[in-house]
């Protein structure tokens, strides 16, 4: 099972919007609506931000949103804030297995 | 409050074995699938294993046959027995609680570091 492909880095100024892509195949991202996104600050455990493509857990700000088209899922952060600077990973369920994305470092300029 | 606390990490020689533990609290442990996910220093997340509520287990090809996940519901504990360890297994190992249908990881522990080196 190959890792899902994400851009290595994305940057934006405070208040701007950025989008992180997550590309897989028809066997994972494209085949199931089970894409989730995780935020990880340095030295910390990952934190769930989005599940089932576009659902936000309670407590996650509504500036975080998710979507999917074909084999590519996306995470959009609107109104970028300094505390959003972190690594972000997508993940997909696929036939009793799980696969993560390569990870994207978000920098707030 | 859901808490997951890993332990058992450390330095082990190539070819050696190590058993990780994860102590769960704040939820009905027996009702949830549980997973191990690892992260090598400076690298991305890698799913390592899963165990369902019925004790069914799942592994990726990279660890299948070397790692064994198990659970002891009476002790609210999750385990990972790692054998034939290689340098490439060096990583922080996280215990994670999972939801089923939809599938995602909703709580993570803080991790335990495993270093495989001579």
mmCIF file of N, CA, C and O in Angstrom, chain A:
data_model
loop_
_atom_site.group_PDB
_atom_site.id
_atom_site.type_symbol
_atom_site.label_atom_id
_atom_site.label_comp_id
_atom_site.label_asym_id
_atom_site.label_seq_id
_atom_site.Cartn_x
_atom_site.Cartn_y
_atom_site.Cartn_z
ATOM 1 N N UNK A 1 0.845 -1.184 0.000
ATOM 2 C CA UNK A 1 0.000 0.000 0.000
ATOM 3 C C UNK A 1 0.890 1.247 0.000
ATOM 4 O O UNK A 1 1.626 1.488 0.954
ATOM 5 N N UNK A 2 0.845 2.053 -1.064
ATOM 6 C CA UNK A 2 1.697 3.238 -1.152
ATOM 7 C C UNK A 2 1.070 4.400 -0.409
ATOM 8 O O UNK A 2 -0.157 4.524 -0.326
ATOM 9 N N UNK A 3 1.937 5.276 0.123
ATOM 10 C CA UNK A 3 1.462 6.466 0.815
ATOM 11 C C UNK A 3 0.711 7.367 -0.152
ATOM 12 O O UNK A 3 1.024 7.434 -1.349
ATOM 13 N N UNK A 4 -0.271 8.072 0.366
ATOM 14 C CA UNK A 4 -0.986 9.064 -0.418
ATOM 15 C C UNK A 4 -0.061 10.255 -0.661
ATOM 16 O O UNK A 4 0.785 10.568 0.182
ATOM 17 N N UNK A 5 -0.230 10.932 -1.779
ATOM 18 C CA UNK A 5 0.684 12.019 -2.150
ATOM 19 C C UNK A 5 0.148 13.383 -1.729
ATOM 20 O O UNK A 5 -0.963 13.768 -2.110
ATOM 21 N N UNK A 6 0.958 14.080 -0.949
ATOM 22 C CA UNK A 6 0.649 15.453 -0.535
ATOM 23 C C UNK A 6 1.813 16.365 -0.926
ATOM 24 O O UNK A 6 2.953 15.907 -1.000
ATOM 25 N N UNK A 7 1.555 17.665 -1.113
ATOM 26 C CA UNK A 7 2.676 18.584 -1.347
ATOM 27 C C UNK A 7 3.505 18.687 -0.079
ATOM 28 O O UNK A 7 2.969 18.619 1.025
ATOM 29 N N UNK A 8 4.819 18.825 -0.246
ATOM 30 C CA UNK A 8 5.697 18.861 0.925
ATOM 31 C C UNK A 8 5.443 20.094 1.790
ATOM 32 O O UNK A 8 5.545 20.021 3.013
ATOM 33 N N UNK A 9 5.106 21.205 1.156
ATOM 34 C CA UNK A 9 4.894 22.425 1.924
ATOM 35 C C UNK A 9 3.890 23.338 1.238
ATOM 36 O O UNK A 9 3.749 23.327 0.010
ATOM 37 N N UNK A 10 3.181 24.087 2.056
ATOM 38 C CA UNK A 10 2.233 25.103 1.604
ATOM 39 C C UNK A 10 2.375 26.268 2.570
ATOM 40 O O UNK A 10 2.520 26.061 3.784
ATOM 41 N N UNK A 11 2.328 27.481 2.046
ATOM 42 C CA UNK A 11 2.446 28.637 2.928
ATOM 43 C C UNK A 11 1.407 29.699 2.581
ATOM 44 O O UNK A 11 0.874 29.722 1.463
ATOM 45 N N UNK A 12 1.124 30.551 3.536
ATOM 46 C CA UNK A 12 0.172 31.627 3.330
ATOM 47 C C UNK A 12 0.309 32.674 4.412
ATOM 48 O O UNK A 12 0.864 32.394 5.487
ATOM 49 N N UNK A 13 -0.194 33.841 4.148
ATOM 50 C CA UNK A 13 -0.167 34.932 5.130
ATOM 51 C C UNK A 13 -1.381 34.822 6.041
ATOM 52 O O UNK A 13 -2.395 34.214 5.652
ATOM 53 N N UNK A 14 -1.302 35.406 7.220
ATOM 54 C CA UNK A 14 -2.477 35.395 8.113
ATOM 55 C C UNK A 14 -3.704 35.952 7.402
ATOM 56 O O UNK A 14 -3.620 36.965 6.695
ATOM 57 N N UNK A 15 -4.826 35.272 7.570
ATOM 58 C CA UNK A 15 -6.073 35.698 6.957
ATOM 59 C C UNK A 15 -6.334 35.104 5.585
ATOM 60 O O UNK A 15 -7.485 35.116 5.112
ATOM 61 N N UNK A 16 -5.284 34.595 4.949
ATOM 62 C CA UNK A 16 -5.457 34.001 3.624
ATOM 63 C C UNK A 16 -6.030 32.588 3.742
ATOM 64 O O UNK A 16 -6.113 32.019 4.840
ATOM 65 N N UNK A 17 -6.380 32.028 2.592
ATOM 66 C CA UNK A 17 -6.841 30.638 2.521
ATOM 67 C C UNK A 17 -5.792 29.802 1.813
ATOM 68 O O UNK A 17 -5.161 30.270 0.858
ATOM 69 N N UNK A 18 -5.602 28.580 2.304
ATOM 70 C CA UNK A 18 -4.713 27.646 1.632
ATOM 71 C C UNK A 18 -5.427 26.313 1.484
ATOM 72 O O UNK A 18 -6.361 25.999 2.241
ATOM 73 N N UNK A 19 -4.975 25.535 0.492
ATOM 74 C CA UNK A 19 -5.560 24.208 0.257
ATOM 75 C C UNK A 19 -4.444 23.179 0.126
ATOM 76 O O UNK A 19 -3.458 23.416 -0.587
ATOM 77 N N UNK A 20 -4.611 22.076 0.831
ATOM 78 C CA UNK A 20 -3.657 20.962 0.777
ATOM 79 C C UNK A 20 -4.324 19.806 0.049
ATOM 80 O O UNK A 20 -5.435 19.403 0.419
ATOM 81 N N UNK A 21 -3.661 19.279 -0.955
ATOM 82 C CA UNK A 21 -4.229 18.154 -1.694
ATOM 83 C C UNK A 21 -3.686 16.834 -1.181
ATOM 84 O O UNK A 21 -2.621 16.773 -0.560
ATOM 85 N N UNK A 22 -4.427 15.781 -1.459
ATOM 86 C CA UNK A 22 -4.079 14.431 -1.002
ATOM 87 C C UNK A 22 -4.533 13.476 -2.113
ATOM 88 O O UNK A 22 -5.734 13.237 -2.266
ATOM 89 N N UNK A 23 -3.574 12.976 -2.873
ATOM 90 C CA UNK A 23 -3.918 12.168 -4.044
ATOM 91 C C UNK A 23 -3.623 10.688 -3.816
ATOM 92 O O UNK A 23 -2.517 10.322 -3.426
ATOM 93 N N UNK A 24 -4.633 9.876 -4.075
ATOM 94 C CA UNK A 24 -4.486 8.440 -3.930
ATOM 95 C C UNK A 24 -4.918 7.742 -5.199
ATOM 96 O O UNK A 24 -4.629 8.227 -6.301
ATOM 97 N N UNK A 25 -5.618 6.629 -5.032
ATOM 98 C CA UNK A 25 -6.088 5.848 -6.162
ATOM 99 C C UNK A 25 -7.555 5.489 -5.967
ATOM 100 O O UNK A 25 -8.155 5.809 -4.932
ATOM 101 N N UNK A 26 -8.101 4.785 -6.934
ATOM 102 C CA UNK A 26 -9.489 4.342 -6.835
ATOM 103 C C UNK A 26 -9.662 3.262 -5.769
ATOM 104 O O UNK A 26 -10.777 2.936 -5.387
ATOM 105 N N UNK A 27 -8.535 2.732 -5.264
ATOM 106 C CA UNK A 27 -8.595 1.696 -4.220
ATOM 107 C C UNK A 27 -8.641 2.291 -2.817
ATOM 108 O O UNK A 27 -8.949 1.586 -1.856
ATOM 109 N N UNK A 28 -8.301 3.553 -2.686
ATOM 110 C CA UNK A 28 -8.339 4.174 -1.365
ATOM 111 C C UNK A 28 -9.176 5.450 -1.396
ATOM 112 O O UNK A 28 -10.379 5.406 -1.200
ATOM 113 N N UNK A 29 -8.553 6.599 -1.662
ATOM 114 C CA UNK A 29 -9.282 7.873 -1.621
ATOM 115 C C UNK A 29 -10.508 7.855 -2.522
ATOM 116 O O UNK A 29 -11.600 8.275 -2.125
ATOM 117 N N UNK A 30 -10.331 7.383 -3.735
ATOM 118 C CA UNK A 30 -11.426 7.392 -4.699
ATOM 119 C C UNK A 30 -12.501 6.359 -4.437
ATOM 120 O O UNK A 30 -13.634 6.495 -4.918
ATOM 121 N N UNK A 31 -12.167 5.336 -3.682
ATOM 122 C CA UNK A 31 -13.093 4.230 -3.493
ATOM 123 C C UNK A 31 -13.931 4.297 -2.237
ATOM 124 O O UNK A 31 -14.907 3.556 -2.091
ATOM 125 N N UNK A 32 -13.553 5.162 -1.308
ATOM 126 C CA UNK A 32 -14.260 5.256 -0.036
ATOM 127 C C UNK A 32 -14.386 6.719 0.392
ATOM 128 O O UNK A 32 -13.506 7.528 0.114
ATOM 129 N N UNK A 33 -15.453 7.039 1.095
ATOM 130 C CA UNK A 33 -15.587 8.380 1.674
ATOM 131 C C UNK A 33 -15.055 8.382 3.101
ATOM 132 O O UNK A 33 -15.676 8.929 4.015
ATOM 133 N N UNK A 34 -13.893 7.756 3.279
ATOM 134 C CA UNK A 34 -13.293 7.622 4.610
ATOM 135 C C UNK A 34 -11.941 8.331 4.678
ATOM 136 O O UNK A 34 -10.976 7.802 5.215
ATOM 137 N N UNK A 35 -11.895 9.541 4.125
ATOM 138 C CA UNK A 35 -10.683 10.342 4.214
ATOM 139 C C UNK A 35 -10.736 11.188 5.484
ATOM 140 O O UNK A 35 -11.770 11.807 5.786
ATOM 141 N N UNK A 36 -9.649 11.190 6.224
ATOM 142 C CA UNK A 36 -9.560 12.012 7.427
ATOM 143 C C UNK A 36 -8.268 12.825 7.372
ATOM 144 O O UNK A 36 -7.350 12.498 6.613
ATOM 145 N N UNK A 37 -8.241 13.893 8.151
ATOM 146 C CA UNK A 37 -7.096 14.800 8.177
ATOM 147 C C UNK A 37 -6.656 15.016 9.631
ATOM 148 O O UNK A 37 -7.484 15.154 10.527
ATOM 149 N N UNK A 38 -5.327 15.095 9.812
ATOM 150 C CA UNK A 38 -4.745 15.247 11.138
ATOM 151 C C UNK A 38 -3.743 16.383 11.143
ATOM 152 O O UNK A 38 -2.964 16.541 10.196
ATOM 153 N N UNK A 39 -3.754 17.148 12.222
ATOM 154 C CA UNK A 39 -2.802 18.242 12.440
ATOM 155 C C UNK A 39 -1.791 17.781 13.475
ATOM 156 O O UNK A 39 -2.167 17.168 14.493
ATOM 157 N N UNK A 40 -0.513 18.070 13.234
ATOM 158 C CA UNK A 40 0.515 17.693 14.198
ATOM 159 C C UNK A 40 1.494 18.831 14.409
ATOM 160 O O UNK A 40 2.212 19.219 13.488
ATOM 161 N N UNK A 41 1.528 19.338 15.619
ATOM 162 C CA UNK A 41 2.528 20.333 15.984
ATOM 163 C C UNK A 41 3.799 19.612 16.409
ATOM 164 O O UNK A 41 3.733 18.453 16.857
ATOM 165 N N UNK A 42 4.957 20.275 16.304
ATOM 166 C CA UNK A 42 6.235 19.615 16.626
ATOM 167 C C UNK A 42 6.249 19.006 18.021
ATOM 168 O O UNK A 42 5.877 19.645 19.002
ATOM 169 N N UNK A 43 6.652 17.744 18.086
ATOM 170 C CA UNK A 43 6.754 17.046 19.358
ATOM 171 C C UNK A 43 5.439 16.624 19.973
ATOM 172 O O UNK A 43 5.423 16.112 21.095
ATOM 173 N N UNK A 44 4.345 16.816 19.236
ATOM 174 C CA UNK A 44 3.023 16.484 19.767
ATOM 175 C C UNK A 44 2.392 15.346 18.993
ATOM 176 O O UNK A 44 2.829 15.005 17.897
ATOM 177 N N UNK A 45 1.339 14.764 19.573
ATOM 178 C CA UNK A 45 0.595 13.711 18.898
ATOM 179 C C UNK A 45 -0.306 14.328 17.827
ATOM 180 O O UNK A 45 -0.706 15.500 17.936
ATOM 181 N N UNK A 46 -0.645 13.577 16.803
ATOM 182 C CA UNK A 46 -1.599 14.072 15.796
ATOM 183 C C UNK A 46 -2.958 14.351 16.430
ATOM 184 O O UNK A 46 -3.337 13.730 17.428
ATOM 185 N N UNK A 47 -3.681 15.282 15.812
ATOM 186 C CA UNK A 47 -5.015 15.655 16.279
ATOM 187 C C UNK A 47 -5.975 15.581 15.099
ATOM 188 O O UNK A 47 -5.681 16.111 14.022
ATOM 189 N N UNK A 48 -7.109 14.929 15.286
ATOM 190 C CA UNK A 48 -8.115 14.810 14.238
ATOM 191 C C UNK A 48 -8.717 16.165 13.915
ATOM 192 O O UNK A 48 -9.192 16.872 14.800
ATOM 193 N N UNK A 49 -8.746 16.512 12.606
ATOM 194 C CA UNK A 49 -9.320 17.783 12.177
ATOM 195 C C UNK A 49 -10.558 17.593 11.306
ATOM 196 O O UNK A 49 -11.496 18.396 11.363
ATOM 197 N N UNK A 50 -10.542 16.565 10.467
ATOM 198 C CA UNK A 50 -11.646 16.272 9.546
ATOM 199 C C UNK A 50 -11.795 14.761 9.446
ATOM 200 O O UNK A 50 -10.788 14.038 9.392
ATOM 201 N N UNK A 51 -13.042 14.264 9.413
ATOM 202 C CA UNK A 51 -13.267 12.850 9.169
ATOM 203 C C UNK A 51 -14.369 12.675 8.121
ATOM 204 O O UNK A 51 -15.150 13.608 7.894
ATOM 205 N N UNK A 52 -14.401 11.515 7.508
ATOM 206 C CA UNK A 52 -15.390 11.205 6.478
ATOM 207 C C UNK A 52 -15.453 12.330 5.433
ATOM 208 O O UNK A 52 -16.543 12.847 5.121
ATOM 209 N N UNK A 53 -14.301 12.698 4.942
ATOM 210 C CA UNK A 53 -14.061 13.696 3.885
ATOM 211 C C UNK A 53 -14.285 15.137 4.336
ATOM 212 O O UNK A 53 -13.442 16.005 4.084
ATOM 213 N N UNK A 54 -15.423 15.410 4.979
ATOM 214 C CA UNK A 54 -15.767 16.824 5.207
ATOM 215 C C UNK A 54 -16.379 17.122 6.564
ATOM 216 O O UNK A 54 -16.839 18.245 6.783
ATOM 217 N N UNK A 55 -16.383 16.157 7.462
ATOM 218 C CA UNK A 55 -16.986 16.385 8.780
ATOM 219 C C UNK A 55 -15.953 16.869 9.784
ATOM 220 O O UNK A 55 -14.848 16.331 9.878
ATOM 221 N N UNK A 56 -16.348 17.878 10.572
ATOM 222 C CA UNK A 56 -15.459 18.440 11.600
ATOM 223 C C UNK A 56 -15.860 17.930 12.969
ATOM 224 O O UNK A 56 -17.027 18.034 13.348
ATOM 225 N N UNK A 57 -14.908 17.409 13.738
ATOM 226 C CA UNK A 57 -15.232 17.014 15.122
ATOM 227 C C UNK A 57 -15.537 18.265 15.935
ATOM 228 O O UNK A 57 -15.126 19.379 15.580
ATOM 229 N N UNK A 58 -16.241 18.068 17.012
ATOM 230 C CA UNK A 58 -16.543 19.187 17.894
ATOM 231 C C UNK A 58 -15.244 19.785 18.412
ATOM 232 O O UNK A 58 -14.299 19.067 18.753
ATOM 233 N N UNK A 59 -15.172 21.107 18.402
ATOM 234 C CA UNK A 59 -13.997 21.809 18.903
ATOM 235 C C UNK A 59 -13.037 22.247 17.813
ATOM 236 O O UNK A 59 -12.149 23.068 18.063
ATOM 237 N N UNK A 60 -13.172 21.712 16.607
ATOM 238 C CA UNK A 60 -12.308 22.134 15.489
ATOM 239 C C UNK A 60 -12.944 23.365 14.837
ATOM 240 O O UNK A 60 -14.123 23.333 14.481
ATOM 241 N N UNK A 61 -12.165 24.430 14.675
ATOM 242 C CA UNK A 61 -12.731 25.665 14.101
ATOM 243 C C UNK A 61 -13.303 25.454 12.709
ATOM 244 O O UNK A 61 -12.791 24.638 11.930
ATOM 245 N N UNK A 62 -14.357 26.208 12.388
ATOM 246 C CA UNK A 62 -15.016 26.018 11.092
ATOM 247 C C UNK A 62 -14.221 26.601 9.928
ATOM 248 O O UNK A 62 -14.653 26.522 8.779
ATOM 249 N N UNK A 63 -13.037 27.156 10.204
ATOM 250 C CA UNK A 63 -12.187 27.594 9.090
ATOM 251 C C UNK A 63 -11.484 26.401 8.426
ATOM 252 O O UNK A 63 -10.883 26.539 7.368
ATOM 253 N N UNK A 64 -11.611 25.223 9.055
ATOM 254 C CA UNK A 64 -11.074 24.001 8.466
ATOM 255 C C UNK A 64 -12.216 23.280 7.735
ATOM 256 O O UNK A 64 -13.272 23.035 8.323
ATOM 257 N N UNK A 65 -11.982 22.956 6.456
ATOM 258 C CA UNK A 65 -12.998 22.247 5.701
ATOM 259 C C UNK A 65 -12.347 21.234 4.772
ATOM 260 O O UNK A 65 -11.183 21.388 4.390
ATOM 261 N N UNK A 66 -13.103 20.188 4.432
ATOM 262 C CA UNK A 66 -12.567 19.144 3.584
ATOM 263 C C UNK A 66 -13.497 18.842 2.425
ATOM 264 O O UNK A 66 -14.700 19.077 2.492
ATOM 265 N N UNK A 67 -12.911 18.296 1.354
ATOM 266 C CA UNK A 67 -13.686 17.921 0.184
ATOM 267 C C UNK A 67 -12.957 16.816 -0.561
ATOM 268 O O UNK A 67 -11.822 16.454 -0.217
ATOM 269 N N UNK A 68 -13.621 16.267 -1.569
ATOM 270 C CA UNK A 68 -13.011 15.199 -2.366
ATOM 271 C C UNK A 68 -13.571 15.233 -3.778
ATOM 272 O O UNK A 68 -14.775 15.467 -3.979
ATOM 273 N N UNK A 69 -12.684 14.978 -4.735
ATOM 274 C CA UNK A 69 -13.100 14.837 -6.124
ATOM 275 C C UNK A 69 -12.274 13.723 -6.741
ATOM 276 O O UNK A 69 -11.047 13.826 -6.827
ATOM 277 N N UNK A 70 -12.951 12.652 -7.138
ATOM 278 C CA UNK A 70 -12.227 11.520 -7.700
ATOM 279 C C UNK A 70 -11.236 10.933 -6.703
ATOM 280 O O UNK A 70 -11.594 10.606 -5.573
ATOM 281 N N UNK A 71 -9.996 10.819 -7.124
ATOM 282 C CA UNK A 71 -8.957 10.220 -6.274
ATOM 283 C C UNK A 71 -8.194 11.240 -5.433
ATOM 284 O O UNK A 71 -7.182 10.900 -4.810
ATOM 285 N N UNK A 72 -8.656 12.487 -5.426
ATOM 286 C CA UNK A 72 -7.961 13.545 -4.682
ATOM 287 C C UNK A 72 -8.878 14.189 -3.641
ATOM 288 O O UNK A 72 -9.975 14.644 -3.963
ATOM 289 N N UNK A 73 -8.390 14.194 -2.408
ATOM 290 C CA UNK A 73 -9.075 14.895 -1.326
ATOM 291 C C UNK A 73 -8.334 16.188 -1.036
ATOM 292 O O UNK A 73 -7.146 16.327 -1.373
ATOM 293 N N UNK A 74 -9.029 17.133 -0.420
ATOM 294 C CA UNK A 74 -8.413 18.424 -0.129
ATOM 295 C C UNK A 74 -8.827 18.922 1.254
ATOM 296 O O UNK A 74 -9.953 18.701 1.690
ATOM 297 N N UNK A 75 -7.890 19.596 1.897
ATOM 298 C CA UNK A 75 -8.147 20.282 3.162
ATOM 299 C C UNK A 75 -7.916 21.765 2.912
ATOM 300 O O UNK A 75 -6.849 22.148 2.430
ATOM 301 N N UNK A 76 -8.908 22.572 3.231
ATOM 302 C CA UNK A 76 -8.778 24.019 3.073
ATOM 303 C C UNK A 76 -8.811 24.682 4.443
ATOM 304 O O UNK A 76 -9.661 24.356 5.279
ATOM 305 N N UNK A 77 -7.864 25.572 4.654
ATOM 306 C CA UNK A 77 -7.859 26.387 5.867
ATOM 307 C C UNK A 77 -8.133 27.821 5.434
ATOM 308 O O UNK A 77 -7.336 28.418 4.694
ATOM 309 N N UNK A 78 -9.272 28.333 5.880
ATOM 310 C CA UNK A 78 -9.652 29.704 5.541
ATOM 311 C C UNK A 78 -9.301 30.616 6.704
ATOM 312 O O UNK A 78 -9.378 30.200 7.863
ATOM 313 N N UNK A 79 -8.927 31.852 6.403
ATOM 314 C CA UNK A 79 -8.585 32.758 7.495
ATOM 315 C C UNK A 79 -7.423 32.221 8.308
ATOM 316 O O UNK A 79 -7.501 32.089 9.532
ATOM 317 N N UNK A 80 -6.332 31.915 7.633
ATOM 318 C CA UNK A 80 -5.158 31.291 8.243
ATOM 319 C C UNK A 80 -4.703 32.057 9.486
ATOM 320 O O UNK A 80 -4.640 33.296 9.488
ATOM 321 N N UNK A 81 -4.396 31.295 10.548
ATOM 322 C CA UNK A 81 -3.919 31.908 11.789
ATOM 323 C C UNK A 81 -2.559 31.327 12.159
ATOM 324 O O UNK A 81 -2.200 30.227 11.733
ATOM 325 N N UNK A 82 -1.836 32.048 12.978
ATOM 326 C CA UNK A 82 -0.480 31.635 13.364
ATOM 327 C C UNK A 82 -0.464 30.228 13.958
ATOM 328 O O UNK A 82 0.451 29.442 13.694
ATOM 329 N N UNK A 83 -1.480 29.898 14.735
ATOM 330 C CA UNK A 83 -1.506 28.584 15.399
ATOM 331 C C UNK A 83 -1.803 27.435 14.431
ATOM 332 O O UNK A 83 -1.719 26.263 14.812
ATOM 333 N N UNK A 84 -2.124 27.758 13.181
ATOM 334 C CA UNK A 84 -2.358 26.711 12.183
ATOM 335 C C UNK A 84 -1.049 26.191 11.606
ATOM 336 O O UNK A 84 -1.054 25.209 10.858
ATOM 337 N N UNK A 85 0.058 26.842 11.925
ATOM 338 C CA UNK A 85 1.360 26.380 11.435
ATOM 339 C C UNK A 85 1.676 25.032 12.072
ATOM 340 O O UNK A 85 1.808 24.910 13.296
ATOM 341 N N UNK A 86 1.760 23.998 11.240
ATOM 342 C CA UNK A 86 1.919 22.626 11.721
ATOM 343 C C UNK A 86 2.084 21.717 10.514
ATOM 344 O O UNK A 86 2.037 22.171 9.363
ATOM 345 N N UNK A 87 2.267 20.434 10.780
ATOM 346 C CA UNK A 87 2.238 19.424 9.727
ATOM 347 C C UNK A 87 0.825 18.860 9.636
ATOM 348 O O UNK A 87 0.152 18.688 10.660
ATOM 349 N N UNK A 88 0.405 18.554 8.415
ATOM 350 C CA UNK A 88 -0.928 18.005 8.194
ATOM 351 C C UNK A 88 -0.817 16.710 7.390
ATOM 352 O O UNK A 88 -0.079 16.644 6.409
ATOM 353 N N UNK A 89 -1.577 15.709 7.834
ATOM 354 C CA UNK A 89 -1.568 14.411 7.176
ATOM 355 C C UNK A 89 -2.991 13.997 6.819
ATOM 356 O O UNK A 89 -3.911 14.117 7.641
ATOM 357 N N UNK A 90 -3.158 13.494 5.602
ATOM 358 C CA UNK A 90 -4.428 12.883 5.260
ATOM 359 C C UNK A 90 -4.304 11.387 5.508
ATOM 360 O O UNK A 90 -3.208 10.843 5.666
ATOM 361 N N UNK A 91 -5.444 10.721 5.562
ATOM 362 C CA UNK A 91 -5.463 9.285 5.751
ATOM 363 C C UNK A 91 -6.702 8.732 5.073
ATOM 364 O O UNK A 91 -7.740 9.400 5.013
ATOM 365 N N UNK A 92 -6.583 7.520 4.559
ATOM 366 C CA UNK A 92 -7.727 6.862 3.942
ATOM 367 C C UNK A 92 -7.817 5.424 4.406
ATOM 368 O O UNK A 92 -6.808 4.738 4.558
ATOM 369 N N UNK A 93 -9.045 4.986 4.633
ATOM 370 C CA UNK A 93 -9.316 3.581 4.915
ATOM 371 C C UNK A 93 -9.408 2.860 3.574
ATOM 372 O O UNK A 93 -9.890 3.412 2.588
ATOM 373 N N UNK A 94 -8.899 1.634 3.544
ATOM 374 C CA UNK A 94 -9.001 0.855 2.319
ATOM 375 C C UNK A 94 -8.963 -0.634 2.632
ATOM 376 O O UNK A 94 -7.909 -1.160 2.963
ATOM 377 N N UNK A 95 -10.112 -1.276 2.551
ATOM 378 C CA UNK A 95 -10.213 -2.735 2.718
ATOM 379 C C UNK A 95 -9.489 -3.259 3.947
ATOM 380 O O UNK A 95 -8.547 -4.044 3.827
ATOM 381 N N UNK A 96 -9.900 -2.797 5.101
ATOM 382 C CA UNK A 96 -9.346 -3.236 6.390
ATOM 383 C C UNK A 96 -7.941 -2.722 6.660
ATOM 384 O O UNK A 96 -7.343 -3.081 7.660
ATOM 385 N N UNK A 97 -7.408 -1.929 5.768
ATOM 386 C CA UNK A 97 -6.095 -1.329 5.983
ATOM 387 C C UNK A 97 -6.239 0.196 5.995
ATOM 388 O O UNK A 97 -7.275 0.720 5.622
ATOM 389 N N UNK A 98 -5.181 0.855 6.445
ATOM 390 C CA UNK A 98 -5.172 2.306 6.467
ATOM 391 C C UNK A 98 -3.892 2.794 5.802
ATOM 392 O O UNK A 98 -2.850 2.143 5.895
ATOM 393 N N UNK A 99 -3.992 3.933 5.141
ATOM 394 C CA UNK A 99 -2.808 4.528 4.542
ATOM 395 C C UNK A 99 -2.817 6.016 4.849
ATOM 396 O O UNK A 99 -3.878 6.654 4.870
ATOM 397 N N UNK A 100 -1.630 6.560 5.130
ATOM 398 C CA UNK A 100 -1.473 7.993 5.407
ATOM 399 C C UNK A 100 -0.838 8.692 4.224
ATOM 400 O O UNK A 100 -0.192 8.068 3.374
ATOM 401 N N UNK A 101 -1.028 9.998 4.198
ATOM 402 C CA UNK A 101 -0.359 10.814 3.212
ATOM 403 C C UNK A 101 1.075 11.095 3.604
ATOM 404 O O UNK A 101 1.489 10.817 4.741
ATOM 405 N N UNK A 102 1.826 11.661 2.689
ATOM 406 C CA UNK A 102 3.248 11.950 2.919
ATOM 407 C C UNK A 102 3.465 13.132 3.849
ATOM 408 O O UNK A 102 4.564 13.323 4.350
ATOM 409 N N UNK A 103 2.420 13.921 4.076
ATOM 410 C CA UNK A 103 2.515 15.031 5.009
ATOM 411 C C UNK A 103 2.821 16.356 4.336
ATOM 412 O O UNK A 103 3.571 16.412 3.358
ATOM 413 N N UNK A 104 2.228 17.414 4.857
ATOM 414 C CA UNK A 104 2.429 18.766 4.327
ATOM 415 C C UNK A 104 2.748 19.718 5.472
ATOM 416 O O UNK A 104 2.004 19.778 6.454
ATOM 417 N N UNK A 105 3.841 20.441 5.334
ATOM 418 C CA UNK A 105 4.194 21.445 6.346
ATOM 419 C C UNK A 105 3.543 22.761 5.950
ATOM 420 O O UNK A 105 3.813 23.296 4.872
ATOM 421 N N UNK A 106 2.680 23.260 6.807
ATOM 422 C CA UNK A 106 2.028 24.551 6.577
ATOM 423 C C UNK A 106 2.786 25.635 7.333
ATOM 424 O O UNK A 106 2.979 25.539 8.545
ATOM 425 N N UNK A 107 3.207 26.651 6.592
ATOM 426 C CA UNK A 107 3.925 27.785 7.180
ATOM 427 C C UNK A 107 3.073 29.032 7.073
ATOM 428 O O UNK A 107 2.549 29.337 5.989
ATOM 429 N N UNK A 108 2.934 29.745 8.185
ATOM 430 C CA UNK A 108 2.213 31.010 8.192
ATOM 431 C C UNK A 108 3.254 32.124 8.103
ATOM 432 O O UNK A 108 4.085 32.280 9.000
ATOM 433 N N UNK A 109 3.227 32.847 7.019
ATOM 434 C CA UNK A 109 4.269 33.851 6.742
ATOM 435 C C UNK A 109 4.176 35.078 7.646
ATOM 436 O O UNK A 109 3.100 35.409 8.142
#
